[in-house]
């Protein structure tokens, strides 16, 4: 089973692909879709959409796992993150891919074993689990963690 994990963000959207073969998880690819700070929101959303379709075409995942939006103090940031997540869901739906959501707490527990883990702990554990030569960038590591979480949990119903 090949899983594309996605960490939607309004400035950086991370993606990571893992493959489960028998009882082991293997790294396939990862990266970040970075938007220019001065870019309009509409051009950022189009960039996320186009790049994710390209990642899906290159990696041929069986399923998609997306990090769910969590509460925050800044409502404007949450709205923008929601817009990015909507574009992610649209791009994946366009390819008729089953999509699963995981909360940050579920993801951190699956990868680190602790629901309040820091970003550096996630990066370190993702590197160790996937036997990567280098620590992946933060948003790509988060996306890989989402994919690892799906492999470990295998939720029954997609969104």
PDB file of C-alpha atoms in Angstrom:
ATOM      1  CA  UNK A   1       0.000   0.000   0.000  1.00  0.00           C
ATOM      2  CA  UNK A   2       1.351   3.402  -1.002  1.00  0.00           C
ATOM      3  CA  UNK A   3       0.225   6.423   1.052  1.00  0.00           C
ATOM      4  CA  UNK A   4       0.569  10.105   0.209  1.00  0.00           C
ATOM      5  CA  UNK A   5       0.586  12.162   3.400  1.00  0.00           C
ATOM      6  CA  UNK A   6      -0.174  15.878   3.179  1.00  0.00           C
ATOM      7  CA  UNK A   7       0.331  18.688   5.689  1.00  0.00           C
ATOM      8  CA  UNK A   8      -1.721  21.570   4.241  1.00  0.00           C
ATOM      9  CA  UNK A   9      -0.511  25.071   4.930  1.00  0.00           C
ATOM     10  CA  UNK A  10      -1.146  28.536   3.567  1.00  0.00           C
ATOM     11  CA  UNK A  11       2.570  29.258   2.963  1.00  0.00           C
ATOM     12  CA  UNK A  12       4.077  25.759   2.846  1.00  0.00           C
ATOM     13  CA  UNK A  13       2.266  22.519   2.062  1.00  0.00           C
ATOM     14  CA  UNK A  14       4.299  19.434   2.837  1.00  0.00           C
ATOM     15  CA  UNK A  15       3.907  16.084   1.130  1.00  0.00           C
ATOM     16  CA  UNK A  16       5.426  12.690   1.753  1.00  0.00           C
ATOM     17  CA  UNK A  17       4.931   9.279   0.232  1.00  0.00           C
ATOM     18  CA  UNK A  18       5.588   5.999   2.031  1.00  0.00           C
ATOM     19  CA  UNK A  19       4.954   2.422   1.049  1.00  0.00           C
ATOM     20  CA  UNK A  20       4.090  -0.425   3.374  1.00  0.00           C
ATOM     21  CA  UNK A  21       5.507  -3.757   2.332  1.00  0.00           C
ATOM     22  CA  UNK A  22       4.646  -6.594   4.689  1.00  0.00           C
ATOM     23  CA  UNK A  23       5.637  -5.295   8.134  1.00  0.00           C
ATOM     24  CA  UNK A  24       7.975  -2.485   7.072  1.00  0.00           C
ATOM     25  CA  UNK A  25       7.501   1.093   5.871  1.00  0.00           C
ATOM     26  CA  UNK A  26       9.671   2.492   3.081  1.00  0.00           C
ATOM     27  CA  UNK A  27      10.258   6.089   2.018  1.00  0.00           C
ATOM     28  CA  UNK A  28       9.292   6.888  -1.570  1.00  0.00           C
ATOM     29  CA  UNK A  29       9.527  10.683  -1.796  1.00  0.00           C
ATOM     30  CA  UNK A  30       8.874  13.911   0.077  1.00  0.00           C
ATOM     31  CA  UNK A  31       8.936  17.646  -0.471  1.00  0.00           C
ATOM     32  CA  UNK A  32       7.345  21.000   0.168  1.00  0.00           C
ATOM     33  CA  UNK A  33       5.229  23.269  -1.987  1.00  0.00           C
ATOM     34  CA  UNK A  34       6.377  26.768  -1.018  1.00  0.00           C
ATOM     35  CA  UNK A  35       4.479  29.882  -1.922  1.00  0.00           C
ATOM     36  CA  UNK A  36       6.048  33.299  -2.276  1.00  0.00           C
ATOM     37  CA  UNK A  37       5.055  35.643   0.554  1.00  0.00           C
ATOM     38  CA  UNK A  38       3.904  38.288  -1.940  1.00  0.00           C
ATOM     39  CA  UNK A  39       1.801  35.851  -4.001  1.00  0.00           C
ATOM     40  CA  UNK A  40      -1.956  36.286  -4.051  1.00  0.00           C
ATOM     41  CA  UNK A  41      -4.076  33.717  -2.219  1.00  0.00           C
ATOM     42  CA  UNK A  42      -5.651  32.568  -5.471  1.00  0.00           C
ATOM     43  CA  UNK A  43      -2.262  31.930  -7.092  1.00  0.00           C
ATOM     44  CA  UNK A  44      -1.126  30.056  -3.951  1.00  0.00           C
ATOM     45  CA  UNK A  45      -4.189  27.808  -4.071  1.00  0.00           C
ATOM     46  CA  UNK A  46      -3.632  27.121  -7.777  1.00  0.00           C
ATOM     47  CA  UNK A  47       0.017  26.298  -7.067  1.00  0.00           C
ATOM     48  CA  UNK A  48      -0.979  23.796  -4.358  1.00  0.00           C
ATOM     49  CA  UNK A  49      -3.540  22.211  -6.682  1.00  0.00           C
ATOM     50  CA  UNK A  50      -1.200  21.903  -9.681  1.00  0.00           C
ATOM     51  CA  UNK A  51       1.744  20.628  -7.638  1.00  0.00           C
ATOM     52  CA  UNK A  52      -0.327  18.028  -5.794  1.00  0.00           C
ATOM     53  CA  UNK A  53      -1.704  16.671  -9.058  1.00  0.00           C
ATOM     54  CA  UNK A  54       1.898  16.342 -10.257  1.00  0.00           C
ATOM     55  CA  UNK A  55       2.934  14.566  -7.028  1.00  0.00           C
ATOM     56  CA  UNK A  56      -0.033  12.184  -7.357  1.00  0.00           C
ATOM     57  CA  UNK A  57       0.906  11.449 -10.988  1.00  0.00           C
ATOM     58  CA  UNK A  58       4.565  10.805 -10.089  1.00  0.00           C
ATOM     59  CA  UNK A  59       3.979   8.721  -6.961  1.00  0.00           C
ATOM     60  CA  UNK A  60       0.780   6.782  -7.814  1.00  0.00           C
ATOM     61  CA  UNK A  61      -0.527   6.493  -4.231  1.00  0.00           C
ATOM     62  CA  UNK A  62      -3.302   4.125  -3.241  1.00  0.00           C
ATOM     63  CA  UNK A  63      -4.681   6.481  -0.576  1.00  0.00           C
ATOM     64  CA  UNK A  64      -4.247  10.012   0.718  1.00  0.00           C
ATOM     65  CA  UNK A  65      -3.885  10.963   4.391  1.00  0.00           C
ATOM     66  CA  UNK A  66      -4.314  14.614   5.392  1.00  0.00           C
ATOM     67  CA  UNK A  67      -3.634  16.395   8.658  1.00  0.00           C
ATOM     68  CA  UNK A  68      -6.849  17.780  10.100  1.00  0.00           C
ATOM     69  CA  UNK A  69      -7.000  21.435  11.072  1.00  0.00           C
ATOM     70  CA  UNK A  70      -6.663  22.073  14.771  1.00  0.00           C
ATOM     71  CA  UNK A  71      -7.932  24.984  16.803  1.00  0.00           C
ATOM     72  CA  UNK A  72      -5.798  28.079  17.208  1.00  0.00           C
ATOM     73  CA  UNK A  73      -5.769  31.583  18.542  1.00  0.00           C
ATOM     74  CA  UNK A  74      -5.589  33.287  15.152  1.00  0.00           C
ATOM     75  CA  UNK A  75      -8.857  32.800  13.267  1.00  0.00           C
ATOM     76  CA  UNK A  76      -7.449  34.358  10.085  1.00  0.00           C
ATOM     77  CA  UNK A  77      -4.673  31.728   9.962  1.00  0.00           C
ATOM     78  CA  UNK A  78      -7.191  28.941  10.530  1.00  0.00           C
ATOM     79  CA  UNK A  79      -9.346  30.185   7.667  1.00  0.00           C
ATOM     80  CA  UNK A  80      -6.360  30.299   5.316  1.00  0.00           C
ATOM     81  CA  UNK A  81      -5.254  26.843   6.424  1.00  0.00           C
ATOM     82  CA  UNK A  82      -8.816  25.658   5.766  1.00  0.00           C
ATOM     83  CA  UNK A  83      -8.652  27.100   2.264  1.00  0.00           C
ATOM     84  CA  UNK A  84      -5.420  25.194   1.609  1.00  0.00           C
ATOM     85  CA  UNK A  85      -6.933  21.992   3.003  1.00  0.00           C
ATOM     86  CA  UNK A  86      -9.963  22.449   0.746  1.00  0.00           C
ATOM     87  CA  UNK A  87      -7.711  22.704  -2.296  1.00  0.00           C
ATOM     88  CA  UNK A  88      -5.839  19.566  -1.168  1.00  0.00           C
ATOM     89  CA  UNK A  89      -9.112  17.653  -0.840  1.00  0.00           C
ATOM     90  CA  UNK A  90     -10.260  18.921  -4.253  1.00  0.00           C
ATOM     91  CA  UNK A  91      -7.004  17.882  -5.965  1.00  0.00           C
ATOM     92  CA  UNK A  92      -7.131  14.419  -4.408  1.00  0.00           C
ATOM     93  CA  UNK A  93     -10.841  14.044  -5.139  1.00  0.00           C
ATOM     94  CA  UNK A  94     -10.171  15.042  -8.732  1.00  0.00           C
ATOM     95  CA  UNK A  95      -8.074  11.864  -8.993  1.00  0.00           C
ATOM     96  CA  UNK A  96     -10.777   9.804  -7.212  1.00  0.00           C
ATOM     97  CA  UNK A  97      -8.393   8.980  -4.357  1.00  0.00           C
ATOM     98  CA  UNK A  98      -9.751   7.873  -0.959  1.00  0.00           C
ATOM     99  CA  UNK A  99      -8.850  10.552   1.593  1.00  0.00           C
ATOM    100  CA  UNK A 100      -8.383  10.025   5.338  1.00  0.00           C
ATOM    101  CA  UNK A 101      -7.963  12.691   8.044  1.00  0.00           C
ATOM    102  CA  UNK A 102      -5.870  12.487  11.196  1.00  0.00           C
ATOM    103  CA  UNK A 103      -5.615  14.987  14.020  1.00  0.00           C
ATOM    104  CA  UNK A 104      -2.225  16.339  15.086  1.00  0.00           C
ATOM    105  CA  UNK A 105      -2.625  14.362  18.330  1.00  0.00           C
ATOM    106  CA  UNK A 106      -3.172  11.069  16.456  1.00  0.00           C
ATOM    107  CA  UNK A 107      -0.207  11.763  14.181  1.00  0.00           C
ATOM    108  CA  UNK A 108       2.176  12.630  17.009  1.00  0.00           C
ATOM    109  CA  UNK A 109       1.120   9.570  19.014  1.00  0.00           C
ATOM    110  CA  UNK A 110       1.620   7.298  15.998  1.00  0.00           C
ATOM    111  CA  UNK A 111       5.092   8.613  15.224  1.00  0.00           C
ATOM    112  CA  UNK A 112       6.570   9.826  18.516  1.00  0.00           C
ATOM    113  CA  UNK A 113       4.341   8.090  21.050  1.00  0.00           C
ATOM    114  CA  UNK A 114       3.456  11.395  22.687  1.00  0.00           C
ATOM    115  CA  UNK A 115       0.625  13.667  21.568  1.00  0.00           C
ATOM    116  CA  UNK A 116       2.349  16.922  22.530  1.00  0.00           C
ATOM    117  CA  UNK A 117       5.611  16.252  20.680  1.00  0.00           C
ATOM    118  CA  UNK A 118       7.576  19.163  19.205  1.00  0.00           C
ATOM    119  CA  UNK A 119       8.401  19.517  15.495  1.00  0.00           C
ATOM    120  CA  UNK A 120      12.037  18.490  15.983  1.00  0.00           C
ATOM    121  CA  UNK A 121      10.911  15.271  17.692  1.00  0.00           C
ATOM    122  CA  UNK A 122       8.664  14.461  14.732  1.00  0.00           C
ATOM    123  CA  UNK A 123      11.481  15.167  12.274  1.00  0.00           C
ATOM    124  CA  UNK A 124      13.893  12.968  14.248  1.00  0.00           C
ATOM    125  CA  UNK A 125      11.455  10.054  14.510  1.00  0.00           C
ATOM    126  CA  UNK A 126      10.461  10.252  10.836  1.00  0.00           C
ATOM    127  CA  UNK A 127      14.143  10.146   9.900  1.00  0.00           C
ATOM    128  CA  UNK A 128      14.662   7.095  12.136  1.00  0.00           C
ATOM    129  CA  UNK A 129      11.503   5.206  11.092  1.00  0.00           C
ATOM    130  CA  UNK A 130      12.207   5.657   7.382  1.00  0.00           C
ATOM    131  CA  UNK A 131      16.017   5.286   7.678  1.00  0.00           C
ATOM    132  CA  UNK A 132      16.583   8.608   5.906  1.00  0.00           C
ATOM    133  CA  UNK A 133      20.160   9.885   5.505  1.00  0.00           C
ATOM    134  CA  UNK A 134      19.110  13.449   6.413  1.00  0.00           C
ATOM    135  CA  UNK A 135      16.391  15.035   8.513  1.00  0.00           C
ATOM    136  CA  UNK A 136      13.545  16.148   6.222  1.00  0.00           C
ATOM    137  CA  UNK A 137      12.302  19.759   6.326  1.00  0.00           C
ATOM    138  CA  UNK A 138       9.629  20.377   8.971  1.00  0.00           C
ATOM    139  CA  UNK A 139       6.547  20.425   6.732  1.00  0.00           C
ATOM    140  CA  UNK A 140       7.716  17.447   4.665  1.00  0.00           C
ATOM    141  CA  UNK A 141       8.425  15.554   7.906  1.00  0.00           C
ATOM    142  CA  UNK A 142       4.918  16.372   9.118  1.00  0.00           C
ATOM    143  CA  UNK A 143       3.492  15.025   5.854  1.00  0.00           C
ATOM    144  CA  UNK A 144       5.563  11.843   6.126  1.00  0.00           C
ATOM    145  CA  UNK A 145       4.306  11.514   9.712  1.00  0.00           C
ATOM    146  CA  UNK A 146       0.717  11.727   8.438  1.00  0.00           C
ATOM    147  CA  UNK A 147       1.447   8.910   5.969  1.00  0.00           C
ATOM    148  CA  UNK A 148       3.126   6.808   8.684  1.00  0.00           C
ATOM    149  CA  UNK A 149       0.119   7.449  10.932  1.00  0.00           C
ATOM    150  CA  UNK A 150      -2.238   6.118   8.267  1.00  0.00           C
ATOM    151  CA  UNK A 151      -0.150   2.984   7.798  1.00  0.00           C
ATOM    152  CA  UNK A 152      -0.302   2.405  11.575  1.00  0.00           C
ATOM    153  CA  UNK A 153      -3.999   3.252  12.111  1.00  0.00           C
ATOM    154  CA  UNK A 154      -5.686   2.393   8.801  1.00  0.00           C
ATOM    155  CA  UNK A 155      -8.962   4.184   9.496  1.00  0.00           C
ATOM    156  CA  UNK A 156     -11.936   2.342   8.085  1.00  0.00           C
ATOM    157  CA  UNK A 157     -13.824   5.173   6.373  1.00  0.00           C
ATOM    158  CA  UNK A 158     -12.474   7.942   4.152  1.00  0.00           C
ATOM    159  CA  UNK A 159     -13.855  11.491   4.318  1.00  0.00           C
TER     160      UNK A 159
END
